[in-house]
């Protein structure tokens, strides 16, 4: 909207000594001709915008003009607390709110402090996804983020083991882990559970009489209108279908506990191995770190290394197949003692490797 663009232009000019038409056009994502028209509109409205002619010219505010439009709105203040994670802001549909918040903060600062935001951005950056993974934003993330902000109950279709199931959820929080988004939500039974956001097929809002729905994947085109109503670019605040949030819920603590439980649930088998001193140091880097640390600590407490400096540990692993792939990286620094089948596989691999060098 033009009104929002004019406000943003005033804030930009207030936060800097001057800006060229090209700079303003780039920031506002409009043409330089539109910038000229907007400057004229501001001047007619009494905002003292002065145009400097020439190659080094540009636009600036004169007379110490200060706007009073620096109060943060709710969505802007919320976005500001997440502004250290720009990719997360974009994916949740909050990039514009964060940009407006930063401008307002910059406009409110003393002139000598206005480079603080740029200085911080040039010194600290968070890149959340894992290496060698191209992050994909779940289509329903902005809609779910809206429900989280507004404490709105959702009715969702969730893909579980290849089958869609319907769940009525109270969305409590979103977590970004290694480039993957997860929703922490309370079920109708009162349990708190974790759901992968990219596995939601559709999300409905409101009661039976006032229901909007957002869809994902193959249904996206047929549900485009509903998705725009429920998406993250036009929040309208709490409405029907809201739930009473449990104020004792602690999202970071909940996530840490569930992440630990999930890791432990995968480690269903055990491997006994004898490690050299170097192998003890390498083990946390080739297998699950928590399991490696616990195995080493238990072995140290049980008697420590033998006379040759080797430590025998009992390591929790996901499966013998996974352990084979991971523990091969130890090479001669680790010896598999049990189970016998896995030991035989390692012995065969050692013979094949030795044959390559003879």
Coordinates of C-alpha atoms in Angstrom, one line a residue, residues 37-317:
X37 CA 6.1 11.0 -7.1
X38 CA 6.2 9.8 -3.5
X39 CA 8.6 12.6 -2.5
X40 CA 6.3 15.1 -4.0
X41 CA 3.4 13.6 -2.1
X42 CA 5.4 13.9 1.2
X43 CA 6.3 17.5 0.4
X44 CA 2.6 18.4 -0.2
X45 CA 1.8 16.7 3.1
X46 CA 4.2 19.0 4.9
X47 CA 7.1 16.6 5.3
X48 CA 10.3 18.7 4.6
X49 CA 12.0 16.5 2.0
X50 CA 14.8 18.3 0.2
X51 CA 16.2 17.2 -3.2
X52 CA 19.9 17.8 -3.8
X53 CA 20.7 18.1 -7.5
X54 CA 23.8 16.7 -9.3
X55 CA 25.7 13.5 -9.5
X56 CA 26.2 13.4 -5.7
X57 CA 22.7 14.5 -5.0
X58 CA 19.8 12.7 -3.3
X59 CA 16.9 13.2 -0.9
X60 CA 17.2 14.2 2.7
X61 CA 15.0 15.6 5.5
X62 CA 15.8 19.2 6.6
X63 CA 15.2 21.2 9.7
X64 CA 15.8 18.4 12.2
X65 CA 12.5 16.8 11.2
X66 CA 11.6 13.8 13.4
X67 CA 8.6 11.6 12.7
X68 CA 6.5 10.2 15.6
X69 CA 5.9 7.0 13.7
X70 CA 8.5 5.1 15.7
X71 CA 6.3 3.1 18.1
X72 CA 6.6 -0.6 17.5
X73 CA 3.5 -2.6 16.7
X74 CA 2.9 -6.0 18.3
X75 CA 3.9 -8.0 15.3
X76 CA 7.0 -5.8 14.7
X77 CA 8.1 -6.2 18.3
X78 CA 7.7 -10.0 18.1
X79 CA 9.6 -10.1 14.9
X80 CA 12.4 -8.0 16.3
X81 CA 13.2 -10.7 18.9
X82 CA 13.8 -13.1 16.0
X83 CA 15.7 -10.7 13.8
X84 CA 18.9 -12.7 14.3
X85 CA 17.5 -15.5 12.2
X86 CA 16.6 -13.8 8.9
X87 CA 15.9 -17.1 7.1
X88 CA 13.4 -18.1 9.8
X89 CA 11.7 -14.7 9.5
X90 CA 11.3 -15.1 5.7
X91 CA 9.9 -18.6 6.1
X92 CA 7.3 -17.5 8.7
X93 CA 6.2 -14.5 6.6
X94 CA 7.6 -12.0 9.0
X95 CA 10.4 -10.4 6.9
X96 CA 8.4 -7.2 6.2
X97 CA 7.5 -6.8 9.9
X98 CA 11.1 -7.2 10.9
X99 CA 12.3 -4.7 8.3
X100 CA 9.8 -2.1 9.6
X101 CA 10.8 -2.8 13.2
X102 CA 14.5 -2.3 12.4
X103 CA 13.7 1.0 10.6
X104 CA 11.8 2.3 13.5
X105 CA 14.5 1.4 16.0
X106 CA 17.1 3.0 13.7
X107 CA 15.0 6.1 13.4
X108 CA 14.7 6.4 17.2
X109 CA 18.5 6.1 17.8
X110 CA 20.8 9.0 18.1
X111 CA 22.7 9.7 14.9
X112 CA 26.0 8.4 16.2
X113 CA 24.3 5.0 17.0
X114 CA 22.5 4.4 13.7
X115 CA 25.3 2.2 12.3
X116 CA 24.7 -0.3 15.1
X117 CA 22.4 -2.6 13.1
X118 CA 24.7 -2.7 10.1
X119 CA 27.7 -3.3 12.3
X120 CA 26.0 -6.2 14.1
X121 CA 24.8 -7.8 10.8
X122 CA 28.4 -7.7 9.4
X123 CA 29.8 -9.4 12.5
X124 CA 27.3 -12.1 13.3
X125 CA 25.3 -14.4 11.0
X126 CA 23.3 -17.6 11.7
X127 CA 23.0 -20.2 8.9
X128 CA 20.6 -22.8 10.3
X129 CA 20.5 -25.6 7.7
X130 CA 22.9 -28.5 7.6
X131 CA 25.7 -28.6 5.0
X132 CA 24.8 -30.1 1.6
X133 CA 21.1 -29.6 2.2
X134 CA 19.0 -27.2 0.2
X135 CA 16.4 -25.9 2.7
X136 CA 12.7 -26.0 1.6
X137 CA 10.1 -23.8 3.3
X138 CA 7.0 -25.8 4.2
X139 CA 4.0 -24.3 2.4
X140 CA 1.9 -24.2 5.6
X141 CA 4.6 -22.7 7.9
X142 CA 3.3 -19.1 7.7
X143 CA -0.3 -20.2 8.5
X144 CA 0.9 -22.4 11.4
X145 CA 3.1 -19.5 12.7
X146 CA 0.0 -17.3 12.7
X147 CA -1.8 -19.8 14.8
X148 CA 1.1 -20.0 17.2
X149 CA 1.3 -16.2 17.6
X150 CA -2.5 -15.9 18.2
X151 CA -3.0 -19.1 20.3
X152 CA -5.5 -20.3 17.8
X153 CA -6.7 -23.9 17.8
X154 CA -6.1 -25.8 14.5
X155 CA -7.6 -28.9 12.8
X156 CA -4.9 -30.4 10.7
X157 CA -4.4 -33.3 8.3
X158 CA -1.0 -34.9 9.1
X159 CA 0.8 -37.5 7.0
X160 CA 1.9 -40.3 9.3
X161 CA 3.6 -43.4 7.8
X162 CA 2.1 -42.6 4.4
X163 CA -1.5 -42.1 5.7
X164 CA -3.3 -38.9 6.4
X165 CA -4.7 -38.6 9.9
X166 CA -6.7 -35.7 11.4
X167 CA -5.6 -34.0 14.6
X168 CA -7.1 -31.1 16.6
X169 CA -4.2 -29.3 18.1
X170 CA -3.3 -26.3 20.2
X171 CA -0.1 -25.0 18.6
X172 CA 2.3 -23.9 21.4
X173 CA 5.6 -23.2 19.6
X174 CA 7.8 -23.7 16.5
X175 CA 11.3 -25.0 16.5
X176 CA 13.9 -24.8 13.7
X177 CA 16.3 -27.7 14.0
X178 CA 19.0 -28.3 11.4
X179 CA 16.9 -26.6 8.7
X180 CA 13.7 -28.6 9.6
X181 CA 10.7 -27.0 11.2
X182 CA 8.8 -28.7 14.0
X183 CA 5.6 -27.8 15.8
X184 CA 5.1 -28.4 19.5
X185 CA 1.4 -28.7 20.2
X186 CA -1.0 -30.0 22.8
X187 CA -3.5 -32.6 21.7
X188 CA -7.2 -32.9 22.7
X189 CA -6.1 -35.4 25.4
X190 CA -3.8 -32.8 27.0
X191 CA -0.5 -34.4 25.8
X192 CA 2.3 -32.3 24.3
X193 CA 3.7 -33.7 21.1
X194 CA 6.0 -32.8 18.3
X195 CA 5.1 -32.7 14.6
X196 CA 7.2 -32.0 11.5
X197 CA 5.7 -29.0 9.7
X198 CA 6.4 -30.3 6.2
X199 CA 4.2 -33.3 6.9
X200 CA 1.0 -31.2 7.4
X201 CA -1.2 -31.6 4.3
X202 CA -3.8 -29.0 5.4
X203 CA -4.6 -26.8 8.4
X204 CA -8.0 -25.5 9.3
X205 CA -8.8 -22.6 11.6
X206 CA -11.9 -21.5 13.6
X207 CA -15.1 -23.4 14.4
X208 CA -17.5 -25.2 12.2
X209 CA -19.4 -21.9 11.3
X210 CA -16.3 -19.9 10.5
X211 CA -13.6 -22.1 9.1
X212 CA -10.7 -21.2 6.8
X213 CA -8.2 -23.7 5.5
X214 CA -4.7 -23.7 4.1
X215 CA -3.4 -26.6 2.0
X216 CA 0.0 -27.9 1.1
X217 CA 1.6 -29.9 -1.8
X218 CA -0.7 -31.2 -4.5
X219 CA -3.8 -29.4 -3.0
X220 CA -2.1 -26.0 -3.0
X221 CA -3.7 -24.7 -6.2
X222 CA -7.2 -25.7 -5.2
X223 CA -6.8 -24.1 -1.8
X224 CA -5.0 -20.9 -2.8
X225 CA -7.7 -18.6 -1.7
X226 CA -8.1 -20.2 1.7
X227 CA -4.3 -20.2 2.2
X228 CA -4.1 -16.5 1.6
X229 CA -6.7 -15.9 4.3
X230 CA -4.8 -18.1 6.8
X231 CA -1.2 -17.2 5.7
X232 CA 1.4 -15.2 7.5
X233 CA 1.2 -11.9 5.6
X234 CA -2.0 -10.6 7.0
X235 CA -2.4 -11.3 10.6
X236 CA -5.6 -10.1 12.2
X237 CA -5.0 -11.1 15.8
X238 CA -6.9 -13.6 18.0
X239 CA -10.4 -14.6 16.9
X240 CA -12.7 -17.5 17.3
X241 CA -11.2 -20.9 18.1
X242 CA -8.5 -19.5 20.5
X243 CA -7.3 -21.7 23.4
X244 CA -6.1 -20.8 26.9
X245 CA -2.3 -21.2 26.9
X246 CA -0.6 -23.0 29.8
X247 CA 1.8 -20.3 31.0
X248 CA 4.0 -22.9 32.7
X249 CA 4.9 -24.4 29.3
X250 CA 8.6 -23.9 28.6
X251 CA 9.4 -24.4 24.9
X252 CA 13.2 -24.6 25.1
X253 CA 13.0 -27.1 28.1
X254 CA 10.3 -29.1 26.4
X255 CA 12.3 -29.4 23.1
X256 CA 15.5 -30.3 24.9
X257 CA 13.7 -33.1 26.7
X258 CA 11.9 -34.4 23.6
X259 CA 15.1 -34.3 21.5
X260 CA 16.9 -36.4 24.1
X261 CA 14.0 -38.9 24.2
X262 CA 13.9 -39.1 20.5
X263 CA 17.7 -39.8 20.2
X264 CA 17.5 -42.5 22.9
X265 CA 14.5 -44.1 21.2
X266 CA 16.6 -44.7 18.1
X267 CA 19.4 -46.4 20.0
X268 CA 17.9 -49.9 20.4
X269 CA 21.0 -52.1 20.2
X270 CA 24.4 -52.2 21.8
X271 CA 28.0 -52.8 20.6
X272 CA 31.0 -53.6 22.8
X273 CA 34.3 -52.3 21.5
X274 CA 37.8 -51.7 22.7
X275 CA 39.2 -48.3 22.0
X276 CA 42.8 -46.9 21.9
X277 CA 43.4 -43.5 23.3
X278 CA 42.9 -41.9 19.9
X279 CA 39.8 -44.0 19.4
X280 CA 38.3 -42.6 22.7
X281 CA 38.8 -39.1 21.3
X282 CA 37.4 -40.0 17.8
X283 CA 34.3 -41.9 19.0
X284 CA 32.0 -38.8 19.6
X285 CA 32.8 -37.7 16.0
X286 CA 31.8 -40.9 14.2
X287 CA 28.6 -41.9 16.1
X288 CA 25.8 -40.2 18.2
X289 CA 27.6 -37.9 20.6
X290 CA 25.4 -38.3 23.6
X291 CA 25.7 -42.1 23.4
X292 CA 29.4 -41.9 22.9
X293 CA 29.9 -39.6 25.9
X294 CA 27.8 -41.8 28.1
X295 CA 29.6 -45.0 27.0
X296 CA 33.0 -43.5 27.7
X297 CA 32.0 -42.1 31.1
X298 CA 30.5 -45.4 32.2
X299 CA 33.6 -47.3 31.1
X300 CA 35.9 -44.8 33.0
X301 CA 33.8 -45.2 36.1
X302 CA 33.8 -49.0 35.9
X303 CA 37.6 -49.3 36.0
X304 CA 39.1 -47.2 33.1
X305 CA 41.6 -48.3 30.5
X306 CA 43.5 -51.7 30.7
X307 CA 47.2 -52.1 31.1
X308 CA 47.7 -51.2 27.4
X309 CA 45.7 -48.0 27.7
X310 CA 42.7 -49.4 25.8
X311 CA 39.1 -48.7 27.1
X312 CA 36.3 -51.2 26.6
X313 CA 32.9 -49.5 26.2
X314 CA 29.3 -50.6 25.6
X315 CA 27.9 -48.3 23.0
X316 CA 24.2 -47.8 22.3
X317 CA 23.5 -47.8 18.5

